[in-house]
């Protein structure tokens, strides 16, 4: 296993790689969980050489406290990766290596997909994601890249970045991995209070409720019921619940769900921890 912390060293290592080798990249911010492990395992199936990058990217945080609170566990992350496969490679750059002296978030045009949901609640977030993802794609020049469906809007933004700048890269979106209670795995889950953890299944339960009752209620009615159920729990707040098309992110409902692409997007703040999730309102074949 290779662990590289300096961009120069990485450049040297990558320059020695045969061009014939299929290279996959799994970008992460560390604090790895089973969701990341499933991305890494998928990457191993697709490629000769897999790199996992671990970098908590400052430009995608619109709230400095959120950035400071973000869990960091590099040692544990390296052990987890080692236990998956000895041939995996890890890149853990410093902020300096990635951004130099000026930490700048570049601006992108995502044709509006960044102007809804997370884009409204976290101004600049997707520009920050695209800034780091573009830098990583330029460094690694990968054949395949792996992202999780939990951050569905992020996968759309990355796909737009690929369409605009990296036509040869193929993105593989892997299914959300859930805990037994349905909670989508996320590095932020470790920040949940004991009290919040007890009732946190309400997030996935709300998505399932929406799916089961999609043809019965209007979007407004669904949201009203879901909000009331969630906010019955002290310290829980529904930030958004919206039904949007998986292809365009335009608002959709049971009347215009012609191509079965309607997806529910939810964001709940549980005792100060902000969690997102989503679910397609139609069974996939
Ligand atoms: O999904 C994440 O963990 C991050 O947004 C990513 C893609 C690694 C960019 O920092």
mmCIF file of N, CA and C and ligand atoms in Angstrom, residues 26-30 36 53 55-57 60 70 125 128-130 132-133 136 146-148 151 154 158 187, ligand 1:
data_model
loop_
_atom_site.group_PDB
_atom_site.id
_atom_site.type_symbol
_atom_site.label_atom_id
_atom_site.label_comp_id
_atom_site.label_asym_id
_atom_site.label_seq_id
_atom_site.Cartn_x
_atom_site.Cartn_y
_atom_site.Cartn_z
ATOM 1 N N UNK A 26 -11.189 7.562 -5.796
ATOM 2 C CA UNK A 26 -12.310 7.705 -4.851
ATOM 3 C C UNK A 26 -12.000 8.932 -3.988
ATOM 4 N N UNK A 27 -12.595 10.095 -4.301
ATOM 5 C CA UNK A 27 -12.317 11.285 -3.492
ATOM 6 C C UNK A 27 -13.129 11.233 -2.196
ATOM 7 N N UNK A 28 -12.472 11.486 -1.063
ATOM 8 C CA UNK A 28 -13.189 11.499 0.216
ATOM 9 C C UNK A 28 -12.669 12.642 1.087
ATOM 10 N N UNK A 29 -13.428 12.896 2.148
ATOM 11 C CA UNK A 29 -12.940 13.843 3.159
ATOM 12 C C UNK A 29 -12.568 13.076 4.423
ATOM 13 N N UNK A 30 -12.332 11.773 4.270
ATOM 14 C CA UNK A 30 -11.900 10.966 5.411
ATOM 15 C C UNK A 30 -13.026 10.601 6.354
ATOM 16 N N UNK A 36 -18.042 4.649 2.263
ATOM 17 C CA UNK A 36 -16.780 4.814 1.526
ATOM 18 C C UNK A 36 -16.218 3.446 1.130
ATOM 19 N N UNK A 53 -8.394 9.561 -2.113
ATOM 20 C CA UNK A 53 -7.852 10.826 -1.601
ATOM 21 C C UNK A 53 -8.611 11.193 -0.327
ATOM 22 N N UNK A 55 -9.079 14.459 2.040
ATOM 23 C CA UNK A 55 -8.786 15.892 2.158
ATOM 24 C C UNK A 55 -10.063 16.624 2.579
ATOM 25 N N UNK A 56 -10.023 17.220 3.755
ATOM 26 C CA UNK A 56 -11.193 18.008 4.190
ATOM 27 C C UNK A 56 -11.066 19.366 3.504
ATOM 28 N N UNK A 57 -11.918 19.566 2.524
ATOM 29 C CA UNK A 57 -11.762 20.688 1.606
ATOM 30 C C UNK A 57 -12.397 21.977 2.148
ATOM 31 N N UNK A 60 -15.486 24.107 0.398
ATOM 32 C CA UNK A 60 -16.881 23.670 0.244
ATOM 33 C C UNK A 60 -17.701 23.883 1.518
ATOM 34 N N UNK A 70 -15.591 19.297 11.537
ATOM 35 C CA UNK A 70 -15.630 18.106 10.675
ATOM 36 C C UNK A 70 -14.670 17.039 11.217
ATOM 37 N N UNK A 125 -21.163 26.181 -1.758
ATOM 38 C CA UNK A 125 -20.755 24.799 -1.468
ATOM 39 C C UNK A 125 -20.361 24.048 -2.744
ATOM 40 N N UNK A 128 -17.202 25.081 -4.311
ATOM 41 C CA UNK A 128 -16.074 24.533 -3.536
ATOM 42 C C UNK A 128 -15.836 23.067 -3.855
ATOM 43 N N UNK A 129 -16.929 22.300 -3.976
ATOM 44 C CA UNK A 129 -16.789 20.878 -4.332
ATOM 45 C C UNK A 129 -16.133 20.770 -5.709
ATOM 46 N N UNK A 130 -16.644 21.548 -6.662
ATOM 47 C CA UNK A 130 -16.105 21.475 -8.025
ATOM 48 C C UNK A 130 -14.646 21.911 -8.061
ATOM 49 N N UNK A 132 -12.281 21.514 -5.752
ATOM 50 C CA UNK A 132 -11.377 20.438 -5.315
ATOM 51 C C UNK A 132 -11.452 19.233 -6.262
ATOM 52 N N UNK A 133 -12.669 18.907 -6.699
ATOM 53 C CA UNK A 133 -12.804 17.729 -7.565
ATOM 54 C C UNK A 133 -12.047 17.966 -8.881
ATOM 55 N N UNK A 136 -8.387 17.486 -8.248
ATOM 56 C CA UNK A 136 -8.037 16.065 -8.109
ATOM 57 C C UNK A 136 -8.079 15.341 -9.455
ATOM 58 N N UNK A 146 -15.564 7.579 -8.341
ATOM 59 C CA UNK A 146 -16.661 6.961 -7.585
ATOM 60 C C UNK A 146 -17.255 7.930 -6.569
ATOM 61 N N UNK A 147 -18.578 8.061 -6.635
ATOM 62 C CA UNK A 147 -19.290 8.950 -5.716
ATOM 63 C C UNK A 147 -20.537 8.235 -5.201
ATOM 64 N N UNK A 148 -21.040 8.680 -4.041
ATOM 65 C CA UNK A 148 -22.198 8.024 -3.425
ATOM 66 C C UNK A 148 -23.511 8.719 -3.772
ATOM 67 N N UNK A 151 -25.255 11.759 -1.690
ATOM 68 C CA UNK A 151 -25.090 13.165 -2.074
ATOM 69 C C UNK A 151 -25.494 13.307 -3.541
ATOM 70 N N UNK A 154 -24.724 16.425 -5.471
ATOM 71 C CA UNK A 154 -23.278 16.506 -5.730
ATOM 72 C C UNK A 154 -22.905 15.681 -6.963
ATOM 73 N N UNK A 158 -20.963 17.019 -10.234
ATOM 74 C CA UNK A 158 -19.713 16.407 -10.717
ATOM 75 C C UNK A 158 -19.903 15.946 -12.165
ATOM 76 N N UNK A 187 -20.138 10.705 7.422
ATOM 77 C CA UNK A 187 -19.116 10.997 8.443
ATOM 78 C C UNK A 187 -19.708 11.860 9.551
HETATM 79 O O1 LIG B 1 -18.469 13.906 -0.796
HETATM 80 C C1 LIG B 1 -17.414 14.303 -0.259
HETATM 81 O O2 LIG B 1 -16.883 13.699 0.663
HETATM 82 C C2 LIG B 1 -16.767 15.591 -0.752
HETATM 83 O O3 LIG B 1 -17.722 16.511 -1.131
HETATM 84 C C3 LIG B 1 -15.756 15.350 -1.888
HETATM 85 C C4 LIG B 1 -16.415 14.826 -3.120
HETATM 86 C C5 LIG B 1 -14.679 14.391 -1.416
HETATM 87 C C6 LIG B 1 -15.061 16.671 -2.263
HETATM 88 O O4 LIG B 1 -14.395 17.218 -1.180
#
